[in-house]
Coordinates of C-alpha atoms (C1' of nucleotides) in Angstrom, one line a residue:
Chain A
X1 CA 209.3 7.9 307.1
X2 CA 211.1 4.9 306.4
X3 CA 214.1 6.6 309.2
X4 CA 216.9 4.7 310.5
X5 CA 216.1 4.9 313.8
X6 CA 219.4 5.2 315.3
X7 CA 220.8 6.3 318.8
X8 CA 222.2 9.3 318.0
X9 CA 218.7 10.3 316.3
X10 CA 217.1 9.7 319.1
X11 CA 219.4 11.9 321.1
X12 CA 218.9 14.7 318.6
X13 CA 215.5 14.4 318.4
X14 CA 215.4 14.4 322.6
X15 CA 217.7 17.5 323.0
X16 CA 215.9 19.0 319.8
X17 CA 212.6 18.8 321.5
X18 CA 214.2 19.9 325.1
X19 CA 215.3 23.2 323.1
X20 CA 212.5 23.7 321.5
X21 CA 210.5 23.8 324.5
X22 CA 212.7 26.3 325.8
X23 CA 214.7 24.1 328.5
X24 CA 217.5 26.0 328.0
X25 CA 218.1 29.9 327.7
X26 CA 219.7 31.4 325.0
X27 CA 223.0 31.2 325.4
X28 CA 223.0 29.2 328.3
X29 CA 226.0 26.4 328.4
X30 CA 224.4 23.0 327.6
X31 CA 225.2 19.7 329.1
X32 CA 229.1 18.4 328.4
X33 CA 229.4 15.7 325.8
X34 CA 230.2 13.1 328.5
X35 CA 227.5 14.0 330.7
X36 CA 225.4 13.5 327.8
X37 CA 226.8 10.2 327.4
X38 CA 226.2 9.0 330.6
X39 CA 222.4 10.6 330.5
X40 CA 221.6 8.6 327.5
X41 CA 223.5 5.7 328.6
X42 CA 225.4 5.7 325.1
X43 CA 228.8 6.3 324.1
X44 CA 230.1 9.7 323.5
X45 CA 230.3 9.0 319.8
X46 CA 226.3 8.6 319.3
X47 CA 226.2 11.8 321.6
X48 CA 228.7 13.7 319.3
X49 CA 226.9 12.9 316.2
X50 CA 223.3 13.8 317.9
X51 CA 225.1 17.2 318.9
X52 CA 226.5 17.4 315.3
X53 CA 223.1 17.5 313.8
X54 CA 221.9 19.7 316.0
X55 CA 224.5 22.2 315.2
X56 CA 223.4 22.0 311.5
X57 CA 219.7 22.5 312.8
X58 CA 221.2 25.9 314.1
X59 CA 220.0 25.3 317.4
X60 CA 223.3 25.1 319.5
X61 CA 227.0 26.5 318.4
X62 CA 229.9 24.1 319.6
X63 CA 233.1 25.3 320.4
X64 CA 235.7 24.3 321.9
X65 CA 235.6 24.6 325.8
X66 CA 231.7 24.6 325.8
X67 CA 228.7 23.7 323.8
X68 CA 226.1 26.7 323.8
X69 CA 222.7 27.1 323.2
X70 CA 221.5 29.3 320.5
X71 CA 217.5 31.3 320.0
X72 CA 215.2 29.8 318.3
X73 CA 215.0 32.5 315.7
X74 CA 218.4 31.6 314.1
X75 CA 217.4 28.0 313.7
X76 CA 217.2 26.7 310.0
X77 CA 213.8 25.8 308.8
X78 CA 214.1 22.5 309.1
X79 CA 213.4 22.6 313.0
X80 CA 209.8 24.0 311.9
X81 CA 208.4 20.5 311.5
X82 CA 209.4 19.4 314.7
X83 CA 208.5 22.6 316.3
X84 CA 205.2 21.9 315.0
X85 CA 204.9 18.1 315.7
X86 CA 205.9 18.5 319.5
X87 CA 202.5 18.7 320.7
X88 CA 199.4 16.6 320.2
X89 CA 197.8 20.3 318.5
X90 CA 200.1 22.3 316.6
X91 CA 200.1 26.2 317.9
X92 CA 197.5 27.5 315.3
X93 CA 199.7 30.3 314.7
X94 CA 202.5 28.7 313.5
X95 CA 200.1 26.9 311.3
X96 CA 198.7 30.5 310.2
X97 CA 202.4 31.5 309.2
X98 CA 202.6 28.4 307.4
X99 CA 200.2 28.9 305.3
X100 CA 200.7 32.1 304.9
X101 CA 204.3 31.5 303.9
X102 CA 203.1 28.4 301.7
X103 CA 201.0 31.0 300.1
X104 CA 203.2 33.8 299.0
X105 CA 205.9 30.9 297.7
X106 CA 203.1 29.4 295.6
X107 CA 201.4 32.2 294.3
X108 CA 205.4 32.9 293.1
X109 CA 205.3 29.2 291.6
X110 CA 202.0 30.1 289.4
X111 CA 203.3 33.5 288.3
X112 CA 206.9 32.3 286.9
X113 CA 205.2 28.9 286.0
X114 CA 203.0 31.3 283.3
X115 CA 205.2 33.5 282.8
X116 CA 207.7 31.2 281.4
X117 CA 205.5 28.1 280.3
X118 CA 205.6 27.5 276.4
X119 CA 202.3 26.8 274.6
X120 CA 202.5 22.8 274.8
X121 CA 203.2 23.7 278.8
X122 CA 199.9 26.2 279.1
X123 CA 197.9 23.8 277.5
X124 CA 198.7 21.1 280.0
X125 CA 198.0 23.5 282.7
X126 CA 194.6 24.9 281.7
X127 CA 193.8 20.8 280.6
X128 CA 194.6 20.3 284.7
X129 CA 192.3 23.2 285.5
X130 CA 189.5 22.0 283.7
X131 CA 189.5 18.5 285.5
X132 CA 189.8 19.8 288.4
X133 CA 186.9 22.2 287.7
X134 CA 185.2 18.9 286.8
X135 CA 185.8 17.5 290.3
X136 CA 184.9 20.6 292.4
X137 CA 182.5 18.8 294.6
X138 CA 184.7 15.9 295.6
X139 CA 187.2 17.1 298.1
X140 CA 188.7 14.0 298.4
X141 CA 189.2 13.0 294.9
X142 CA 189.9 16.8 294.0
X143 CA 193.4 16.7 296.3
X144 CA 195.7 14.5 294.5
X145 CA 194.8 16.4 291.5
X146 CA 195.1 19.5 293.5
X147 CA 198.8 18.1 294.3
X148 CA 199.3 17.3 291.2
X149 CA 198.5 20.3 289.3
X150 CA 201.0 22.3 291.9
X151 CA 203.7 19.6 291.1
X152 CA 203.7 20.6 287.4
X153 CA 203.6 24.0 288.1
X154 CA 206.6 24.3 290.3
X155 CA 207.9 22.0 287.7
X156 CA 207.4 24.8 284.8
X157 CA 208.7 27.6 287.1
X158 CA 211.5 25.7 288.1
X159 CA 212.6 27.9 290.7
X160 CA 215.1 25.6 292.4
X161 CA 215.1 28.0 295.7
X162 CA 211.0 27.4 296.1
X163 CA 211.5 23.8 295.1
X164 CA 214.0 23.8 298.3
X165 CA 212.2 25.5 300.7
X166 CA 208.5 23.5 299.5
X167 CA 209.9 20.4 300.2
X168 CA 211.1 21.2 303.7
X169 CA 207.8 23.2 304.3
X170 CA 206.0 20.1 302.8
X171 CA 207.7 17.2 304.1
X172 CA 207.1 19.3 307.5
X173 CA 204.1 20.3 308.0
X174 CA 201.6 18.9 304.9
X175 CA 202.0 15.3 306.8
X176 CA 201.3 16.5 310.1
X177 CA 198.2 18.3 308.9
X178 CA 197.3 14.7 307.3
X179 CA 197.7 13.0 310.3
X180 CA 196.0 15.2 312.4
X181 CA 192.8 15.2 309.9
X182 CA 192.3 18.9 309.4
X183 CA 190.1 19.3 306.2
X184 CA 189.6 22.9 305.7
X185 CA 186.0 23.6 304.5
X186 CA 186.6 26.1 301.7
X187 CA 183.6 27.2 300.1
X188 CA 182.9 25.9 296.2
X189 CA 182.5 29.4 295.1
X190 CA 185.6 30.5 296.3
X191 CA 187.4 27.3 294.7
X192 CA 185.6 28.2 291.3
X193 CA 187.0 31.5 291.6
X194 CA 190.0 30.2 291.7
X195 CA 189.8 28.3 288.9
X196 CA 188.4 30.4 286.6
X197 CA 190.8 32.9 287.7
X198 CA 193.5 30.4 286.9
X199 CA 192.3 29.4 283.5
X200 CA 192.0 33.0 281.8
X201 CA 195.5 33.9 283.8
X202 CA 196.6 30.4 281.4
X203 CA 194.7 31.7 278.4
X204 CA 196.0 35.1 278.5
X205 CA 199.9 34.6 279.9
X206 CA 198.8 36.4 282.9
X207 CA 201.2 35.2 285.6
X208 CA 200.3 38.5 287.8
X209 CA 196.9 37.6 287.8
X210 CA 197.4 33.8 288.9
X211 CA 199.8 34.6 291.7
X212 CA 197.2 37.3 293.2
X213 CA 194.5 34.5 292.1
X214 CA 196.4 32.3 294.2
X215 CA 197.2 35.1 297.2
X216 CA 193.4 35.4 297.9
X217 CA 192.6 31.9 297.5
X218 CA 195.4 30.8 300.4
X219 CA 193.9 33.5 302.7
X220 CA 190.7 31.7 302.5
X221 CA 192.2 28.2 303.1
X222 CA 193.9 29.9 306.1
X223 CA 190.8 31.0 307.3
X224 CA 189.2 27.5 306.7
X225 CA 192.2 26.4 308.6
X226 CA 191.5 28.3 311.4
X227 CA 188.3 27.3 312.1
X228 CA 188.3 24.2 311.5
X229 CA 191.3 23.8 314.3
X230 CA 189.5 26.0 316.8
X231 CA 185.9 23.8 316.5
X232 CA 187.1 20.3 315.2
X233 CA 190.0 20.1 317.7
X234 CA 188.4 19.4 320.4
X235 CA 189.3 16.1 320.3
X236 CA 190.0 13.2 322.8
X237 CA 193.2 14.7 324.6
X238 CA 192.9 18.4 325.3
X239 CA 194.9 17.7 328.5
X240 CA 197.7 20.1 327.8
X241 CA 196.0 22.3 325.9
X242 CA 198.7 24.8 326.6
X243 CA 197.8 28.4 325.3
X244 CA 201.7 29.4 325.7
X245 CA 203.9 28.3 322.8
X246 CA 202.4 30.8 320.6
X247 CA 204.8 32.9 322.5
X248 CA 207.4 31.4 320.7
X249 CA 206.8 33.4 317.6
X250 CA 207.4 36.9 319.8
X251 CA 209.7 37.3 323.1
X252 CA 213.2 36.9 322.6
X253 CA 213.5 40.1 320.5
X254 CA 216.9 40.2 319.6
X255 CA 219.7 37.9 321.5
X256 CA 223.4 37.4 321.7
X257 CA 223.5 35.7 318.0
X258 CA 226.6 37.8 316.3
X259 CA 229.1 37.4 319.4
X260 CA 231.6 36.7 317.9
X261 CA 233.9 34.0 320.1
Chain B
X1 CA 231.7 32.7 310.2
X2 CA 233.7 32.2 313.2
X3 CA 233.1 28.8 311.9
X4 CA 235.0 25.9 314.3
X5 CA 236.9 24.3 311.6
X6 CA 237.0 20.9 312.1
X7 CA 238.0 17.8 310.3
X8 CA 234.8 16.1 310.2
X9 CA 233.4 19.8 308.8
X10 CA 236.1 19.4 306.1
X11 CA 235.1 16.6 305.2
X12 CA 231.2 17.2 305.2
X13 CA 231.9 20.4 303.0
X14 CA 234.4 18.4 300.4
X15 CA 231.8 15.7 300.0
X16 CA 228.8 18.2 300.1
X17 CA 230.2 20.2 296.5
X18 CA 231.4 16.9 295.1
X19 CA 227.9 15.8 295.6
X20 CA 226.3 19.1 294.7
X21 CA 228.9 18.8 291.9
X22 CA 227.4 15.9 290.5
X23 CA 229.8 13.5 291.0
X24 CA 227.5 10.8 291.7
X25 CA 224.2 10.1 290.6
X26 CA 221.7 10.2 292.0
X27 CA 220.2 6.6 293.7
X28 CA 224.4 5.5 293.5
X29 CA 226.3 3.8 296.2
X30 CA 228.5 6.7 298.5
X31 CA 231.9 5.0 299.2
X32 CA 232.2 3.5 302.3
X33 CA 232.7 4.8 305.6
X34 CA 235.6 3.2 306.2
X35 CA 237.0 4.1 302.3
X36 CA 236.3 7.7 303.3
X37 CA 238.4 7.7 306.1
X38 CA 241.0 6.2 304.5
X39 CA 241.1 8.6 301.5
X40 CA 240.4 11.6 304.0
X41 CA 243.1 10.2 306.5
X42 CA 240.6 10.3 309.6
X43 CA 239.2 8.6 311.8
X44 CA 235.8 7.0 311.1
X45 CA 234.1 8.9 313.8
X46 CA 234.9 11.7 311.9
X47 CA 233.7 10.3 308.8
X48 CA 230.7 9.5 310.4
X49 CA 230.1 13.0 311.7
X50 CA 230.3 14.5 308.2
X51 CA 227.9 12.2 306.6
X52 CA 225.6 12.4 309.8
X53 CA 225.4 16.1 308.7
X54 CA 225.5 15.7 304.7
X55 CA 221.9 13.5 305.8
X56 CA 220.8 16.3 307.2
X57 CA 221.1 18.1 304.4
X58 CA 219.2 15.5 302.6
X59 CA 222.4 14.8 300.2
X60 CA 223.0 11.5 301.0
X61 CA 220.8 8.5 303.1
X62 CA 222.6 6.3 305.4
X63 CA 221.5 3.0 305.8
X64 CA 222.4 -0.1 307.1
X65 CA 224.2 -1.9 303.8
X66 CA 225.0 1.2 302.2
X67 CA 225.2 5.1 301.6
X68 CA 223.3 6.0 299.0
X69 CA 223.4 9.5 297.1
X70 CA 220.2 11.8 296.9
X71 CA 219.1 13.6 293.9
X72 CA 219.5 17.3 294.6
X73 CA 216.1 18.7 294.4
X74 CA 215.0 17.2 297.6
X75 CA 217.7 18.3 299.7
X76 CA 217.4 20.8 302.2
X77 CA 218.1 24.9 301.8
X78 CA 220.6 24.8 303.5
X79 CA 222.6 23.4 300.1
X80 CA 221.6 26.8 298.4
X81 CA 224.8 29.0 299.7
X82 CA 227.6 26.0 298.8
X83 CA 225.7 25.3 295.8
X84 CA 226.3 29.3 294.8
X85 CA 229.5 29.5 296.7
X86 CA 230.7 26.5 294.5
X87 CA 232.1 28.2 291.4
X88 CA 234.1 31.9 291.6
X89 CA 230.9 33.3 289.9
X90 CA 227.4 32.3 291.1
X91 CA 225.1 30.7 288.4
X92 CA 222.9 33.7 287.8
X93 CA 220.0 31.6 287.2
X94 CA 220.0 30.5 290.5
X95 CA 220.4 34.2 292.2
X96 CA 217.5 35.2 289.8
X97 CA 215.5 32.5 291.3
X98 CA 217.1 33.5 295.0
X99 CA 215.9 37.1 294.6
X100 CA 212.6 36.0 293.4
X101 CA 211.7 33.6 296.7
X102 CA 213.6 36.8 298.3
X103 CA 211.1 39.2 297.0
X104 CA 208.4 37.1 297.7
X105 CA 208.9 36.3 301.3
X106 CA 209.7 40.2 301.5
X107 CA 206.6 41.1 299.4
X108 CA 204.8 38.8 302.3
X109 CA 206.6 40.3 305.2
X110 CA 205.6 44.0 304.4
X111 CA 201.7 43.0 303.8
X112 CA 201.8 41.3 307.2
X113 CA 203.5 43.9 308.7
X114 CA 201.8 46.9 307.7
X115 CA 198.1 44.9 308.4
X116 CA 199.2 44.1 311.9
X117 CA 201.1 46.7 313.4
X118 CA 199.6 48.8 315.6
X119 CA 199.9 52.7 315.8
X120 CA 203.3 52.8 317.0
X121 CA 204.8 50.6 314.8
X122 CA 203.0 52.1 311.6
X123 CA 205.0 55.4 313.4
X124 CA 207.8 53.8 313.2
X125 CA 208.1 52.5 309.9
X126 CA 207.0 55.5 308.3
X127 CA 209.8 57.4 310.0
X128 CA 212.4 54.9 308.3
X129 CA 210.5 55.4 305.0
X130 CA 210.6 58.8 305.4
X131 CA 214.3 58.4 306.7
X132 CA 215.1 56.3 303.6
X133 CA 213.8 58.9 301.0
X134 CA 215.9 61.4 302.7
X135 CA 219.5 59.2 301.5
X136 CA 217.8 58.2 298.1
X137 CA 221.2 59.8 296.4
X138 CA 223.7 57.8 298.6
X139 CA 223.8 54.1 297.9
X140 CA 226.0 53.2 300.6
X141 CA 224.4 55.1 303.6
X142 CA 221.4 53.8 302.8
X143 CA 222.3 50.0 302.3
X144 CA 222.0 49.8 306.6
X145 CA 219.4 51.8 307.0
X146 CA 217.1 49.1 304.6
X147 CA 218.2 46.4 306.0
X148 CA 217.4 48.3 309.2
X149 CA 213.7 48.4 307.7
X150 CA 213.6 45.4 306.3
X151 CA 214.0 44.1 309.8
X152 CA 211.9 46.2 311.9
X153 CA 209.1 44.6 309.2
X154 CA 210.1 41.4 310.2
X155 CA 210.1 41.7 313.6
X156 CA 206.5 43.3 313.3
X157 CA 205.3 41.1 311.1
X158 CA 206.6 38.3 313.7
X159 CA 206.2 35.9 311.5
X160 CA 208.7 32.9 312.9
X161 CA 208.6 30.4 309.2
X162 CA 209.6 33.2 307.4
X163 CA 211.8 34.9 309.5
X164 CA 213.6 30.9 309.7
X165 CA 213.5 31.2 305.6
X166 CA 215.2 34.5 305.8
X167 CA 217.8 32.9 308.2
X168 CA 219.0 30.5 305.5
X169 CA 218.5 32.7 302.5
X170 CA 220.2 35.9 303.8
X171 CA 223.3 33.8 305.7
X172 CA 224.0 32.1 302.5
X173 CA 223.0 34.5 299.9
X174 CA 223.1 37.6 301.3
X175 CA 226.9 37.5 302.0
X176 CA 227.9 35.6 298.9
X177 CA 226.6 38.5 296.6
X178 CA 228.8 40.9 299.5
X179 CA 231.7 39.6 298.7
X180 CA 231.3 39.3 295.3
X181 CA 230.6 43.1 295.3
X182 CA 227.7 43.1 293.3
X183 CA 226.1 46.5 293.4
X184 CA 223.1 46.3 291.2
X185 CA 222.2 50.1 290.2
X186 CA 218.8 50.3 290.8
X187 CA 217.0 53.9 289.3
X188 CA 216.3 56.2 291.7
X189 CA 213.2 56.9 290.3
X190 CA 212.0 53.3 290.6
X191 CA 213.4 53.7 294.6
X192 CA 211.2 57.1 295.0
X193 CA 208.0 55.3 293.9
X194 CA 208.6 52.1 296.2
X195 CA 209.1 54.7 299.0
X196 CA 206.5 56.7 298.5
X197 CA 204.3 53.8 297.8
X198 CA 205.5 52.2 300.9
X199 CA 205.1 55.6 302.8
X200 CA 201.0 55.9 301.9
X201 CA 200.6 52.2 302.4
X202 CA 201.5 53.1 305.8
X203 CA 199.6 55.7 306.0
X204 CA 196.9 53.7 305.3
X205 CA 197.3 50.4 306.7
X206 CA 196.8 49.0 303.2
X207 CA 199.5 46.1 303.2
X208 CA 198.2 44.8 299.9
X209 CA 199.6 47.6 298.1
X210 CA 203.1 47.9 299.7
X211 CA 203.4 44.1 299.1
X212 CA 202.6 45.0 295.4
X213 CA 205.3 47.8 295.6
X214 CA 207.5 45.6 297.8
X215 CA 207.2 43.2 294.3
X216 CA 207.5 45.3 292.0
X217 CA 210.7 46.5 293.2
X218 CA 212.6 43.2 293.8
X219 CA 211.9 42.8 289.8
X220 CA 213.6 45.7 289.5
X221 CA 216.4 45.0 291.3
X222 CA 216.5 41.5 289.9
X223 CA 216.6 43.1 286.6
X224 CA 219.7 45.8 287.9
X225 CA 221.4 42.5 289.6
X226 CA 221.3 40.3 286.1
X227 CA 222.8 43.2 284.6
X228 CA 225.3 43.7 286.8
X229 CA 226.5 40.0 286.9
X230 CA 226.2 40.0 283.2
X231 CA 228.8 43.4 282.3
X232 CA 231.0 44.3 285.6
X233 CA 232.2 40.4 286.2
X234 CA 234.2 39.6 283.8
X235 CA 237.0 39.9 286.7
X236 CA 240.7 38.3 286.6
X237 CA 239.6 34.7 286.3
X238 CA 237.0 34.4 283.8
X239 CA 238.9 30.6 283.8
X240 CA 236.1 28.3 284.2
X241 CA 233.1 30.3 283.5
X242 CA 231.2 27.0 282.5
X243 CA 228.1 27.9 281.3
X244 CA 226.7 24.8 282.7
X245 CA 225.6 24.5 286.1
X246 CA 222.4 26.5 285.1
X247 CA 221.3 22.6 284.4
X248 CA 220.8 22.0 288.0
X249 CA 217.9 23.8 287.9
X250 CA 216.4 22.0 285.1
X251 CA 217.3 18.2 284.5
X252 CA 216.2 15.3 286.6
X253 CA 212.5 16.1 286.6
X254 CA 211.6 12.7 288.8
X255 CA 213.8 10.7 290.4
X256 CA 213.6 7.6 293.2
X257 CA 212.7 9.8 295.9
X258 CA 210.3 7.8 297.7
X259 CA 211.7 4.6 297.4
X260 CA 210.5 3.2 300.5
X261 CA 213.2 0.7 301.7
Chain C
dC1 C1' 238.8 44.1 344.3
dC2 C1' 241.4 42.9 340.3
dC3 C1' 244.8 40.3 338.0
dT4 C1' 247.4 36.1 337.2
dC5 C1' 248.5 31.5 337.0
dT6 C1' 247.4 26.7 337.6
dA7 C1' 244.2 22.5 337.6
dT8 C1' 240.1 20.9 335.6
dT9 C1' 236.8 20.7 332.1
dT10 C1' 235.5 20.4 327.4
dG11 C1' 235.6 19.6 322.6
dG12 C1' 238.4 17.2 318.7
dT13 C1' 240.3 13.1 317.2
dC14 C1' 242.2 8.4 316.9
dT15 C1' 242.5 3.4 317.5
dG16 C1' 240.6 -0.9 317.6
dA17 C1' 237.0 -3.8 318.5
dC18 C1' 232.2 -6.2 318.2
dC19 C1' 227.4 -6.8 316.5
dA20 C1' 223.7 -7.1 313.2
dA21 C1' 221.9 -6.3 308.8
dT22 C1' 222.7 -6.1 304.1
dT23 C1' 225.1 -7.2 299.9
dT24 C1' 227.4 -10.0 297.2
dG25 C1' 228.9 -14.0 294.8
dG26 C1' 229.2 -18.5 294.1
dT27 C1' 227.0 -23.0 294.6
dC28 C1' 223.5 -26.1 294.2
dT29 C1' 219.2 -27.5 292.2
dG30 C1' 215.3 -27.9 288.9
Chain D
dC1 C1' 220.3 -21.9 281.7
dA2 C1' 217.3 -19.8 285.2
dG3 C1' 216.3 -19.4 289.8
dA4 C1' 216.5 -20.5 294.6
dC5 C1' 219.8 -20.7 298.3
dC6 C1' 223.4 -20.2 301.4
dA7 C1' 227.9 -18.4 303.3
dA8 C1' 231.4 -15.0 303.3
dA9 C1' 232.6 -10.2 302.9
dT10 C1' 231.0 -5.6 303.4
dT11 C1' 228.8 -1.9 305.7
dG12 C1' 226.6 0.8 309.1
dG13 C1' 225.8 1.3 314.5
dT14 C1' 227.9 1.5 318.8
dC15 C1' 231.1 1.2 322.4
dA16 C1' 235.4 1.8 325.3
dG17 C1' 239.4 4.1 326.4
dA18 C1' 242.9 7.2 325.4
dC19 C1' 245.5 11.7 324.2
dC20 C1' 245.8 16.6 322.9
dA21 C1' 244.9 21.5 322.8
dA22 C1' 242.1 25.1 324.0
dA23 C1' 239.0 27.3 327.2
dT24 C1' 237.2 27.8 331.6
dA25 C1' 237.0 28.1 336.5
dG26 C1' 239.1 28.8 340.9
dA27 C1' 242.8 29.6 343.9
dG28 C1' 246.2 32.5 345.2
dG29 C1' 248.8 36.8 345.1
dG30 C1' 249.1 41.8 344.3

DNA sequence: CCCTCTATTTGGTCTGACCAATTTGGTCTG
DNA sequence: CAGACCAAATTGGTCAGACCAAATAGAGGG
């Protein structure tokens, strides 16, 4: 939020969304600078910048005599988001991989966070456990908490790698899952599970037990996930309810990305 | 590589380490456009190019008024190669950390892997494993032949975020460590049990336990790589071996990241 | 049909200019 | 002296037009 909505953005964001969707093959020449210009109806500076980000994004490679187009799969992460927002239902699997991702990197978090965590810093996390514990029944109020508890955690581990990749993971795909309204329906007992699991990994120093813990709870929030996008979603707009776009995730086996020009 | 060297990517990657350098703080005022290209001797399109890209990165935030720095921590992953690339020896906190999320991502790609793929593939991998066990003496004939497996695992497990993750981590992490020459000397005995681990959870289809195995062994070898980094590199310059730096990973717990303006 | 050599295209960069929004600093007022 | 206020300087956003070097495409010759 809060973007500087500029021309050039809007270019990037355009093209972005035009390779995303697979306008252009892989390896394909894309549109000169100038013709770009005149498309847009802005100068070739505003193009040039657009095209500059894009280049970071991994999705095209300029060089001199011709910009090219490059495969999705050797995009940085930070296309995911956008991948994600393009239409008005992300493509459940992606959202699958998310999680699953999301999972993995914070069942990481709760293992280094106990495995390193002094005594002041277990105390604090079991204290968190218990309130949430307290709050099981209240989704709503429980999720800030939730949030919160997984802030200090990462905060303990201080893994600066995770801390990278969660917030381009977050900032990406937790606020589209807001704004679309998916509320998972995991089951109390699993989430007391959880918890319990949590608080004797805290009381004993068990960071394997937390991360595995959190493993098998993220595999039931993907499930939740799941079904609550395949029955909930069938919301006003189901026009382009496009099945495709899952293919995204599989053709395009291995391309042209080492040639080296 | 084959990187297009251009001015403006000059410039982005001077301002990018003296940012990641801490040279500012975070929240301060980035000189001006028009000061950069003065100091820099370019134009300010170019100028303009490099900080379009360095707010990619999340680095900086260019508004209307003013360029203002970002704190690290919410910058993109993309930061994670320069920021390691920075000094002539990598903080070794931070490549614990990288082969940690690498091992976890890994861990996540072999479970997913080995629950999805179908006949063939489970075929296939196991040839590799069995493959693998044959070179377990020869360090350097097996290095391709991993990496090999590592990707055929990926590519069954088809699992598009983390394959993006692995992008970023292996193009800036992978290559840094290559050319550092880093050969961590992991036991063969500890390599035996991951293969033949690996080699029955193909057999049966139980991708729990050759994540397990798949973690176990990246501790190993995270172990083997500290060691390494902490005996064999005290090379030629030993100049600036700052002990700092770790500190990145630690200070600055909240900053004014959501200042909405 | 292949190779070679131009003419064109394309990216890289610079200069200089104008607008709008923000910052800044000093002035005026209570 | 504090605070509101206004104007000038600064800063980002964008455009137009121009030049160079490298790469490409196409015509022409072998």
């Amino acid at each position: 939020m809060t973007e500087n909505i500029t021309i050039s953005h809007e270019i990037a964001a355009v093209l972005r969304d035009e390779i995303l969707r697979q306008q252009f093959r892989c390896g394909e020449r894309f549109p000169s600078e100038r013709d770009l210009a005149v498309r847009f109806n802005a100068s070739r500076g505003a193009v040039r910048e657009a095209l500059s980000q894009l280049e970071l994004l991994g999705l095209i490679r300029i060089l001199p005599g011709g910009t090219r187009v490059q495969a999705i799969d050797s995009a940085s992460i930070a296309v995911l988001g956008p991948l994600m927002a393009m239409d008005d239902m992300p493509d459940p699997v992606l959202v699958d991989q998310f999680l699953q991702t999301f999972g993995a990197l914070t069942s990481l978090t709760a293992r280094t966070a106990i495995n390193r965590a002094d005594a002041k810093q277990l105390i604090l996390l079991e204290e968190m456990v218990v309130e949430l514990a307290q709050q099981l029944s209240d989704f709503e109020a429980m999720q800030p908490k939730w949030r919160e508890f997984l802030q200090t955690m990462e905060t303990v581990a201080d893994n600066l790698v995770v801390r990278l990749i969660g917030n381009d993971l977050k900032a990406q795909f937790v606020e589209q899952m807001m704004k679309l309204g998916v509320k998972p329906e995991v089951e109390k007992k699993t989430l007391e599970q959880l918890l319990s699991s949590l608080q004797q990994s805290l009381a004993n120093g068990d960071g394997d037990r937390a991360a595995s813990a959190m493993q098998t709870h993220f595999d039931e929030v993907r499930l939740a996930v799941s079904e609550a996008m395949n029955s909930e979603l069938m919301t006003p707009e189901l026009t382009n309810a496009k099945p495709g776009n899952s293919k995204l995730a599989n053709d395009r086996a291995e391309d042209l990305q080492r040639e080296t020009v």
